[in-house]
Amino acid sequence: MRTVYAVAGGVSKFTKARPDKTFPALVKEAYDYMLNDIGLEHPRFYEIVDGSVVSYFSDHFARQLMAGIMVQDYLGLLPKPSHRVEGGGATGGLCFQEAYKAVASGDMDVALAMGFETMSHVNTWKGNEFIALASDTSFDYPVGGFYSGYYAMMVTRHMKEFGTTVEQLAHVSVKNHMNAYYNPYSQKRRRLTIEDVRNAPMVAWPLTRLDICVMSDGAAVVLLASEEGLAKLEKAAGKSLPKVKVAAIGRGTDAMRMSDRPHQSYEDFYRYNALPNEMDADSRAYYKELWDRGFRYPGVHSFRAGRMASKQAYERAGITNPIEEIDFVELHDAYTSSEIQTYEDMGLCRYGEGGPFAASGKAFMPTVDYGLDLPEKSKVPVNPSGGLIACGHPVGATGLMQAVFAIWQLQHRIKDHFGNDTLQVPNARRGAIHSHAGTGTYVTVSILEREE
Amino acid sequence: MSDKPIKRKMEETEEGTTLFNVPFPTELTPEALQSLKQMAPIIVKDPYSITYIHSYGQDSPWFAGLANKVLLGSRQPETGYTYATPRGHDMYTGKENDWVVLPQEGKVHAFTVCHFGSESFLPETPFVLVLVEFEGANTLLLGRMIGVDPNDASLDWIGMKVKAKFRRLSKFKPTDVYFVPAEA
């Protein structure tokens, strides 16, 4: 595999509806931002770029098949290679990884990953129906297809199993909305209290409207290149570009029907799913006690796909203790609860410790005042951008939005793009991005590193 | 007095006004053509409806079972691994599963109360979703639960014994079976 650089990115402003532009024009907005950032105009860039991968989640939202080629066409990238990639909520993360593979394999030197979603084409409740079509339409959808409902069932199990509280969930909402306050691209920039989150209208018990991300229109573009590709871009731009490399990618899957997920033994967990930082005697004793109490893995409270994606990415990047070796994480917080579940999958804490971890302060930015009494200092900021809950979740763009924000973090250029450096993670050298689909069916984790 | 917050926003609805024409420059000067870039977007509505001819294929006996008050599961005969859902082939051995009869009593493994939902289910809110565990099955089954107060949700519902009930007039949908508290 060749070294792959994440050179630059661009995002459109994420918002409830963008009736002023069609989806190809929305992607063009993000594409032009990216080009402007590296200092190239389209005709010169066209001579260098080898092709693209385009992602959007739903043919129902788009009401247009082969929408990917319409983006390639509108941007003026014909007749270069391109294809569309789709995988539910992880669509953007998969797109990033497919473009990475194109470069790593030697198929391309310069590849674009571009994603979008236009969810405003239908009202919210119809949108929920479209999203729920990403559950088994014979067995799950007809029972009351509603993703917030599926996730709320995981929450009640997590609460019962580990004693996780709704106030701990609300900490995630306060954090991510507050972070987004300093991110001009985000959809919801709000100062909230724990009480605000709990007093918001109940959607699926115990998740309130402020525990759940919203529907968005938006687009994001990421530029990936090999060493040769980067040299070509630098030559054309007449300047040196900041070096952020994609250190590793990882991917995992799990059963489409949440009810079909296995309930494995302690021995199998240690055989297949445990991370290096869980191999010590203390962790083994901790997990043994969980199993003695009836815990089974992954059950419906944990995402085996997220764990396996992390495990693969960490192994490839040489990470053995993620909380000590990763400086920030942009993860798929479609729900406050799924952020907590993902802390555990990614090994930032052990399974069952996600609730206390969320309220500890470790995942908060050191530079932001949240109006909360947090017992511990910032350790690994999670969703410094505001995440899906506050930035928005235009599905096909989301995983790429995370990549763009991670690139800017690692370039130490948040100020240039956000207009203020509040959300700049100090000395960011290594970041992880995490994209997640279905009830935990496809998950991607990619590790990005700053190269000095 | 209700403890629900008082609404401060009028509900948005989607009945619009039909426009048969919009203003347009009468003199098509370069300036007038340039000014078209400031025009508000024209938004049209397109209804879309489809009737799918959907076969349950190898899973069909499960639905036939529900119509006859039988809850079927799938078992790998060699390992005994049992799914509480219809599944033609086992995910571990790759071999074909056999049908087995599941008990009609189980326990709530996880639940939620949906106060909102997808458009097609909005009229049914609030409704309760449960994942049910059965003795002798390694996996769960998703279903609706009735016979509890949806406004009184509690973690105590987890572990509650439930029994399966069946619609008399089958719709050949997974909701032909639903669950009620066993002690009710």
XYZ file of C-alpha atoms in Angstrom:
636
model
C 0.000 0.000 0.000
C 1.302 3.476 -0.884
C 1.278 6.460 1.459
C -1.909 8.491 1.039
C -2.178 12.165 1.926
C -5.445 13.889 2.867
C -4.550 17.132 1.174
C -7.569 19.406 1.528
C -11.315 19.556 1.882
C -14.378 21.716 1.669
C -17.889 21.685 3.073
C -21.058 23.519 2.215
C -22.915 25.158 5.072
C -25.134 22.424 6.526
C -28.674 23.587 6.903
C -32.256 22.363 7.024
C -32.923 23.150 3.369
C -31.013 24.555 0.419
C -33.748 25.212 -2.159
C -31.481 27.809 -3.784
C -29.250 25.107 -5.273
C -29.521 21.679 -6.862
C -27.364 18.915 -5.407
C -24.596 19.141 -8.050
C -24.324 22.880 -7.368
C -24.156 22.172 -3.653
C -21.203 19.820 -4.193
C -19.647 22.474 -6.433
C -19.720 24.845 -3.448
C -17.635 22.426 -1.359
C -15.376 21.604 -4.339
C -14.644 25.278 -5.070
C -13.870 25.889 -1.401
C -11.351 23.034 -1.482
C -9.764 24.291 -4.721
C -9.513 27.807 -3.376
C -7.839 26.486 -0.242
C -5.022 24.808 -2.183
C -4.826 27.735 -4.592
C -5.795 26.069 -7.860
C -8.441 26.839 -10.450
C -10.540 24.114 -11.979
C -8.857 23.827 -15.441
C -5.410 23.356 -13.899
C -6.725 20.951 -11.252
C -8.552 18.980 -13.940
C -5.207 18.222 -15.605
C -3.996 16.598 -12.375
C -6.995 14.824 -10.827
C -7.377 11.155 -11.831
C -10.971 10.513 -10.825
C -13.537 10.482 -8.057
C -15.799 8.509 -5.787
C -19.210 10.041 -5.109
C -21.451 9.147 -2.203
C -25.075 9.728 -1.376
C -27.197 7.526 0.784
C -30.708 7.503 -0.487
C -32.165 7.131 -3.944
C -35.471 8.049 -2.298
C -34.267 11.429 -1.050
C -32.483 12.139 -4.325
C -35.376 10.800 -6.433
C -32.682 10.527 -9.048
C -30.737 7.404 -9.882
C -27.114 7.843 -10.984
C -26.946 11.143 -9.142
C -23.199 10.561 -8.694
C -22.479 11.027 -12.363
C -24.477 14.264 -12.335
C -21.992 15.618 -9.799
C -19.021 14.442 -11.886
C -20.678 16.042 -14.939
C -21.580 19.394 -13.320
C -18.121 19.805 -11.812
C -16.505 19.282 -15.206
C -14.651 16.073 -14.359
C -15.789 14.095 -17.427
C -14.621 11.690 -18.848
C -12.463 10.624 -15.889
C -13.253 7.491 -13.821
C -15.877 7.682 -11.084
C -18.315 5.493 -9.203
C -20.936 5.850 -6.515
C -20.690 4.236 -3.093
C -23.520 3.730 -0.608
C -23.772 2.209 2.832
C -26.417 3.893 4.979
C -25.126 6.346 7.559
C -21.554 5.253 6.844
C -21.833 6.277 3.187
C -19.438 9.217 3.607
C -16.910 7.168 5.574
C -17.021 4.422 2.948
C -16.534 7.023 0.209
C -13.445 8.368 1.978
C -12.031 4.848 2.284
C -12.780 3.930 -1.350
C -10.919 7.041 -2.541
C -8.103 6.123 -0.129
C -7.952 2.640 -1.663
C -7.816 4.094 -5.176
C -4.704 6.041 -4.217
C -3.104 3.429 -1.941
C -3.436 0.747 -4.631
C -1.809 2.879 -7.304
C -4.959 3.149 -9.410
C -4.973 6.928 -8.938
C -2.459 9.540 -7.798
C -5.061 12.219 -7.100
C -8.597 11.218 -6.118
C -11.632 13.174 -5.015
C -14.141 11.871 -2.474
C -17.378 13.818 -2.782
C -20.648 13.351 -0.940
C -24.013 15.013 -0.517
C -27.562 14.538 0.677
C -30.639 16.662 0.057
C -33.036 15.556 2.772
C -35.291 18.598 2.531
C -36.976 17.088 -0.528
C -39.529 15.513 1.791
C -40.908 16.471 5.195
C -39.248 15.150 8.346
C -41.691 12.293 8.956
C -41.426 11.048 5.394
C -37.659 11.411 5.767
C -37.778 9.167 8.817
C -39.638 6.647 6.695
C -36.953 6.771 3.993
C -34.220 6.304 6.589
C -36.129 3.413 8.184
C -36.131 1.661 4.802
C -32.499 1.012 5.755
C -33.824 -1.586 8.182
C -35.079 -5.012 7.060
C -38.275 -4.171 5.169
C -39.787 -7.621 5.740
C -39.315 -7.826 9.504
C -38.180 -4.563 11.128
C -39.642 -1.710 9.136
C -43.298 -2.897 9.283
C -43.211 -3.195 13.096
C -42.805 0.568 13.413
C -39.788 1.511 11.336
C -38.108 4.433 13.069
C -34.387 4.694 13.677
C -34.777 6.775 16.824
C -36.913 3.922 18.162
C -34.251 1.328 17.331
C -31.561 3.380 19.083
C -33.794 4.056 22.067
C -34.091 0.282 22.584
C -30.294 0.091 22.714
C -30.373 2.903 25.295
C -32.813 1.166 27.630
C -30.633 -1.946 27.499
C -27.461 0.107 28.096
C -29.130 1.793 31.075
C -30.321 -1.513 32.507
C -27.020 -3.272 31.900
C -24.624 -0.575 33.129
C -26.664 2.017 35.030
C -26.132 4.662 32.353
C -28.297 7.748 33.033
C -30.183 10.161 30.791
C -28.185 13.006 32.345
C -24.995 11.351 31.114
C -26.525 11.204 27.630
C -27.459 14.880 27.914
C -23.808 15.788 28.579
C -23.046 14.721 25.006
C -25.776 16.994 23.652
C -24.569 19.991 25.685
C -20.967 19.383 24.599
C -21.646 18.973 20.901
C -24.107 21.876 20.599
C -21.690 24.091 22.518
C -18.730 23.091 20.347
C -20.828 23.859 17.271
C -21.352 27.352 18.644
C -17.846 28.124 17.329
C -18.220 26.255 14.029
C -19.808 28.444 11.360
C -20.595 25.420 9.144
C -22.823 23.791 11.726
C -26.591 23.723 11.574
C -27.439 24.113 15.278
C -25.275 26.441 17.342
C -26.818 26.425 20.786
C -25.912 26.868 24.432
C -27.880 24.234 26.303
C -28.188 22.909 29.815
C -28.787 19.317 30.898
C -32.339 20.411 31.798
C -32.926 21.831 28.299
C -32.058 18.455 26.807
C -34.291 16.536 29.195
C -37.204 18.988 28.845
C -37.190 18.859 25.032
C -40.083 16.896 23.482
C -39.762 13.139 23.987
C -39.181 11.350 20.662
C -38.441 7.735 21.628
C -38.143 7.135 25.365
C -35.727 8.124 26.822
C -34.319 10.068 23.843
C -35.565 13.641 23.444
C -35.366 15.819 20.381
C -32.030 17.218 21.658
C -30.535 13.716 21.902
C -31.029 13.206 18.170
C -29.482 14.705 15.041
C -31.618 16.526 12.488
C -32.166 16.241 8.744
C -29.882 18.371 6.604
C -28.953 19.460 3.127
C -25.232 19.572 2.584
C -22.128 18.465 0.689
C -18.485 17.763 1.469
C -15.391 17.087 -0.628
C -12.009 15.602 0.318
C -8.881 15.524 -1.823
C -6.554 12.530 -1.436
C -3.181 12.062 -3.132
C -0.134 9.827 -3.302
C 3.342 11.315 -2.850
C 3.556 11.768 -6.620
C 0.080 13.277 -6.694
C 0.912 15.669 -3.900
C 4.074 16.746 -5.717
C 2.015 17.475 -8.847
C -0.516 19.507 -6.853
C 2.240 21.464 -5.093
C 3.981 22.178 -8.371
C 0.762 23.440 -9.949
C -0.162 25.518 -6.887
C 3.378 26.870 -6.644
C 3.472 26.267 -2.899
C 4.068 23.606 -0.284
C 0.864 22.086 1.114
C 0.433 20.916 4.725
C 1.069 17.190 5.135
C -1.676 15.113 6.713
C -1.523 11.437 5.928
C -4.141 8.711 6.207
C -2.288 6.327 8.526
C -4.856 3.516 8.358
C -8.410 2.528 7.590
C -10.578 -0.089 9.301
C -14.053 -1.400 8.662
C -16.519 -3.734 10.376
C -20.030 -5.089 9.881
C -22.854 -6.613 11.884
C -26.301 -8.153 11.422
C -28.882 -6.057 9.569
C -31.587 -7.000 12.066
C -30.617 -5.771 15.505
C -32.449 -8.782 16.933
C -30.008 -11.147 15.147
C -26.903 -9.772 16.846
C -25.027 -12.429 18.797
C -24.657 -12.631 22.558
C -21.123 -13.992 22.799
C -19.182 -15.475 25.675
C -16.355 -13.825 27.596
C -13.907 -16.218 25.922
C -15.091 -15.289 22.426
C -14.936 -11.574 23.268
C -11.285 -11.998 24.237
C -10.625 -14.207 21.225
C -12.134 -11.902 18.608
C -13.055 -8.451 19.871
C -10.841 -7.199 22.710
C -8.390 -4.344 22.108
C -4.730 -4.417 23.239
C -5.524 -2.014 26.095
C -8.088 -4.511 27.431
C -5.615 -7.372 27.747
C -4.371 -6.469 31.243
C -5.462 -8.390 34.346
C -7.567 -5.504 35.629
C -9.635 -5.329 32.428
C -10.021 -9.103 32.311
C -11.319 -9.107 35.858
C -13.644 -6.195 35.062
C -15.106 -8.019 32.049
C -15.308 -11.344 33.865
C -17.467 -9.657 36.462
C -19.685 -8.146 33.727
C -20.197 -11.581 32.199
C -20.914 -13.105 35.590
C -23.692 -10.515 35.924
C -25.225 -11.560 32.600
C -23.531 -9.234 30.114
C -23.222 -10.726 26.614
C -21.388 -9.265 23.629
C -22.281 -7.351 21.546
C -25.967 -7.749 22.411
C -27.966 -4.671 21.454
C -26.035 -2.242 23.668
C -22.714 -2.450 21.816
C -21.549 -2.124 18.227
C -19.324 -5.020 17.228
C -18.876 -3.417 13.783
C -17.515 -0.260 15.442
C -15.189 -2.308 17.609
C -13.840 -4.344 14.670
C -13.370 -1.217 12.523
C -11.426 0.392 15.383
C -9.414 -2.761 16.022
C -8.377 -3.059 12.379
C -7.517 0.635 12.046
C -5.568 0.654 15.338
C -3.593 -2.451 14.390
C -2.641 -0.925 11.057
C -1.721 2.428 12.611
C 0.182 0.832 15.501
C -2.166 2.209 18.178
C -2.256 0.115 21.356
C -3.848 2.550 23.812
C -6.247 4.812 21.943
C -7.019 7.341 24.678
C -3.297 8.050 25.110
C -2.397 7.934 21.429
C -5.258 9.765 19.696
C -5.624 13.538 20.119
C -9.250 13.915 19.012
C -12.102 11.908 17.506
C -14.855 12.945 15.109
C -17.448 10.203 15.546
C -20.944 9.406 14.363
C -23.177 10.870 17.100
C -26.528 10.520 15.338
C -27.728 10.021 18.921
C -26.145 11.099 22.214
C -26.378 7.439 23.158
C -24.502 6.234 20.085
C -21.638 8.602 20.988
C -21.492 6.912 24.396
C -21.671 3.443 22.836
C -18.912 4.444 20.429
C -16.546 5.606 23.227
C -16.668 1.980 24.339
C -16.325 0.456 20.852
C -13.305 2.668 20.133
C -11.702 1.722 23.418
C -11.658 5.239 24.903
C -13.118 3.478 27.930
C -14.282 -0.089 28.640
C -17.725 -1.427 27.767
C -20.111 -0.186 30.409
C -18.032 2.877 31.300
C -19.375 5.108 28.514
C -21.917 6.914 30.692
C -19.479 8.065 33.401
C -16.908 8.800 30.660
C -19.413 11.133 28.929
C -19.922 13.156 32.101
C -16.267 13.059 33.202
C -15.075 15.915 31.008
C -12.481 13.796 29.184
C -14.289 14.127 25.833
C -14.799 17.898 26.154
C -12.677 20.667 24.611
C -10.206 22.257 27.031
C -10.911 25.686 25.531
C -14.711 25.871 25.799
C -16.873 26.846 28.785
C -19.830 24.452 28.865
C -21.453 25.760 32.048
C -21.043 22.267 33.510
C -19.216 21.059 36.564
C -16.871 18.513 35.001
C -14.755 16.441 37.403
C -11.899 15.706 34.994
C -9.777 17.586 32.490
C -10.047 17.236 28.735
C -8.213 14.152 27.525
C -9.426 13.337 24.016
C -11.934 15.843 22.622
C -14.742 13.980 20.874
C -16.634 15.807 18.146
C -14.830 19.125 18.562
C -16.718 20.251 15.430
C -20.111 19.699 17.062
C -20.692 16.291 15.486
C -23.811 15.180 13.676
C -26.111 16.342 16.468
C -25.141 19.977 15.989
C -23.457 20.170 12.570
C -26.224 18.220 10.863
C -26.249 14.859 9.125
C -26.650 15.123 5.343
C -25.918 11.405 5.202
C -23.739 11.025 2.098
C -21.660 14.058 3.125
C -21.359 13.345 6.853
C -18.372 10.986 6.889
C -16.543 13.356 4.554
C -17.428 16.386 6.695
C -15.678 14.594 9.570
C -12.636 14.063 7.350
C -12.571 17.749 6.338
C -12.732 18.935 9.961
C -10.049 16.385 10.929
C -7.771 17.578 8.120
C -8.143 21.193 9.268
C -7.453 20.162 12.884
C -4.267 18.333 11.910
C -3.151 21.191 9.653
C -3.632 23.441 12.731
C -5.745 25.680 10.519
C -9.158 25.655 12.261
C -8.867 29.440 12.671
C -8.481 29.956 8.918
C -11.695 28.086 8.232
C -13.874 28.791 11.285
C -12.791 32.393 11.770
C -11.748 31.642 15.359
C -9.462 29.054 16.941
C -11.643 28.044 19.893
C -12.113 24.559 18.452
C -8.470 24.006 17.533
C -7.363 20.934 19.471
C -3.973 21.974 20.927
C -1.027 20.198 19.265
C -3.297 17.838 17.314
C -1.065 15.189 15.742
C -3.363 12.210 15.303
C -7.142 12.093 14.853
C -9.699 9.369 14.266
C -12.862 9.654 12.187
C -15.721 7.193 12.617
C -18.700 6.728 10.308
C -21.596 4.419 11.190
C -24.615 2.912 9.439
C -27.891 1.251 10.335
C -28.177 -0.180 13.824
C -24.407 -0.680 13.663
C -24.207 -2.597 10.393
C -21.360 -0.884 8.531
C -18.787 1.090 10.501
C -15.612 2.730 9.213
C -12.741 4.120 11.265
C -9.902 6.015 9.619
C -6.789 7.376 11.319
C -5.268 10.654 10.115
C -1.849 11.937 11.170
C 0.027 15.185 10.855
C 3.411 14.767 9.205
C 6.005 17.338 10.271
C -52.897 21.451 33.938
C -50.651 19.421 31.723
C -46.913 19.301 32.390
C -46.249 19.397 28.652
C -44.608 22.628 27.429
C -46.960 25.127 25.803
C -46.419 25.284 22.046
C -44.970 28.555 20.777
C -44.871 27.720 17.099
C -47.647 27.180 14.562
C -47.491 23.733 12.917
C -46.083 23.926 9.399
C -48.201 22.233 6.746
C -47.490 21.626 3.102
C -50.578 22.835 1.342
C -49.128 25.579 -0.847
C -50.649 27.985 -3.291
C -50.610 27.016 -6.955
C -48.941 29.670 -9.064
C -49.705 29.721 -12.762
C -47.047 32.264 -13.558
C -44.337 34.349 -11.962
C -42.950 37.826 -12.707
C -40.244 37.935 -15.384
C -38.354 40.836 -16.998
C -40.194 42.183 -20.036
C -37.028 43.674 -21.555
C -34.387 40.890 -21.769
C -31.400 43.201 -21.398
C -28.039 41.827 -20.132
C -28.844 43.450 -16.755
C -32.252 41.815 -16.641
C -30.741 38.405 -17.483
C -28.100 38.915 -14.805
C -30.834 39.768 -12.284
C -32.360 36.300 -12.810
C -29.588 34.959 -10.559
C -31.374 36.662 -7.660
C -34.631 34.859 -8.355
C -36.220 32.821 -5.576
C -36.165 29.071 -6.257
C -39.240 27.559 -7.874
C -40.281 24.511 -5.876
C -42.681 21.969 -7.327
C -44.394 18.996 -5.722
C -44.244 15.538 -7.277
C -46.387 12.781 -5.760
C -44.852 9.328 -6.061
C -46.531 6.066 -5.179
C -45.669 2.470 -5.947
C -47.186 -0.930 -5.278
C -44.407 -3.466 -4.856
C -44.925 -7.165 -5.531
C -42.825 -8.358 -2.599
C -42.217 -12.064 -1.931
C -41.159 -13.329 1.497
C -39.469 -16.195 -0.337
C -38.002 -18.845 1.981
C -39.235 -16.864 4.999
C -42.899 -17.344 3.971
C -43.655 -20.187 6.443
C -42.942 -17.789 9.325
C -45.836 -15.567 8.220
C -48.055 -18.607 7.606
C -47.217 -19.665 11.158
C -48.368 -16.326 12.584
C -51.654 -16.681 10.689
C -52.112 -19.982 12.551
C -51.005 -18.736 15.984
C -47.600 -20.416 15.752
C -44.375 -18.536 16.383
C -41.528 -20.098 14.427
C -37.796 -19.707 14.855
C -34.837 -21.076 12.898
C -32.373 -23.639 14.235
C -29.100 -24.979 12.920
C -29.597 -28.712 13.488
C -25.905 -29.540 14.044
C -25.028 -26.794 16.541
C -28.476 -26.071 17.928
C -27.927 -22.330 17.484
C -31.423 -20.860 17.374
C -32.621 -17.601 15.903
C -35.851 -16.043 17.145
C -36.304 -14.745 13.585
C -36.776 -16.536 10.269
C -33.398 -17.187 8.706
C -32.837 -19.704 5.916
C -29.133 -20.269 6.544
C -26.980 -20.150 9.656
C -24.396 -17.358 9.831
C -21.748 -19.583 11.465
C -21.894 -22.932 9.639
C -23.347 -21.580 6.404
C -25.728 -24.535 6.423
C -29.472 -24.592 6.004
C -31.570 -24.024 9.141
C -34.636 -25.968 10.236
C -37.886 -24.453 11.471
C -38.566 -24.804 15.204
C -41.554 -23.758 17.287
C -40.735 -20.943 19.717
C -42.434 -20.684 23.104
C -45.254 -18.142 23.220
C -43.906 -16.609 26.396
C -40.750 -14.575 26.620
C -39.141 -11.667 28.428
C -38.612 -8.030 27.459
C -34.912 -7.578 26.669
C -35.121 -3.903 25.637
C -37.907 -1.477 24.765
C -38.853 2.073 23.810
C -41.971 4.191 23.495
C -42.128 6.001 20.147
C -43.829 9.381 20.562
C -42.961 10.270 16.984
C -42.237 8.008 14.052
C -42.051 7.555 10.351
C -44.958 9.047 8.451
C -46.763 5.741 7.992
C -46.704 5.062 11.752
C -47.438 8.591 13.049
C -51.142 7.862 13.568
C -50.185 4.974 15.875
C -47.989 7.007 18.257
C -47.290 6.580 21.083
C -46.474 2.909 20.503
C -44.137 0.532 22.310
C -41.378 -1.448 20.589
C -39.810 -4.412 22.366
C -37.006 -6.868 21.702
C -38.145 -10.159 23.172
C -35.927 -12.995 24.458
C -37.180 -16.594 24.448
C -36.044 -19.645 26.390
C -34.041 -21.819 24.011
C -33.302 -19.052 21.483
C -29.916 -17.372 21.089
C -31.250 -14.186 19.493
C -34.175 -11.767 19.912
C -37.382 -10.827 18.113
C -38.605 -7.283 17.456
C -42.285 -6.643 18.079
C -44.934 -4.277 19.403
C -46.087 -4.444 23.018
C -49.523 -3.322 24.112
C -51.255 -3.453 27.460
C -48.823 -1.067 29.205
C -49.253 2.686 29.685
C -46.944 4.335 27.122
C -46.801 7.463 29.287
C -45.459 5.481 32.199
C -42.300 4.017 30.634
C -39.903 2.478 33.106
C -36.699 0.442 33.033
C -38.637 -2.036 35.169
C -40.288 -3.166 31.952
C -37.020 -4.896 31.082
C -37.253 -8.494 32.267
C -41.064 -8.388 32.258
C -42.695 -11.657 31.165
C -44.724 -11.218 28.000
C -46.878 -13.523 25.961
C -47.455 -13.581 22.237
C -50.887 -12.723 20.842
C -51.919 -13.055 17.223
C -54.223 -11.093 14.967
C -57.286 -13.110 14.020
C -57.397 -11.495 10.583
C -53.844 -11.908 9.340
C -52.193 -9.191 7.337
C -49.104 -11.329 6.654
C -46.943 -8.689 8.329
C -44.600 -9.153 11.302
C -47.193 -7.264 13.378
C -49.503 -10.301 13.064
C -47.805 -11.247 16.335
C -47.575 -8.766 19.224
C -46.851 -9.011 22.913
C -48.754 -8.254 26.102
C -47.640 -8.503 29.752
C -48.082 -12.145 30.811
C -49.511 -11.249 34.219
C -52.124 -8.808 32.903
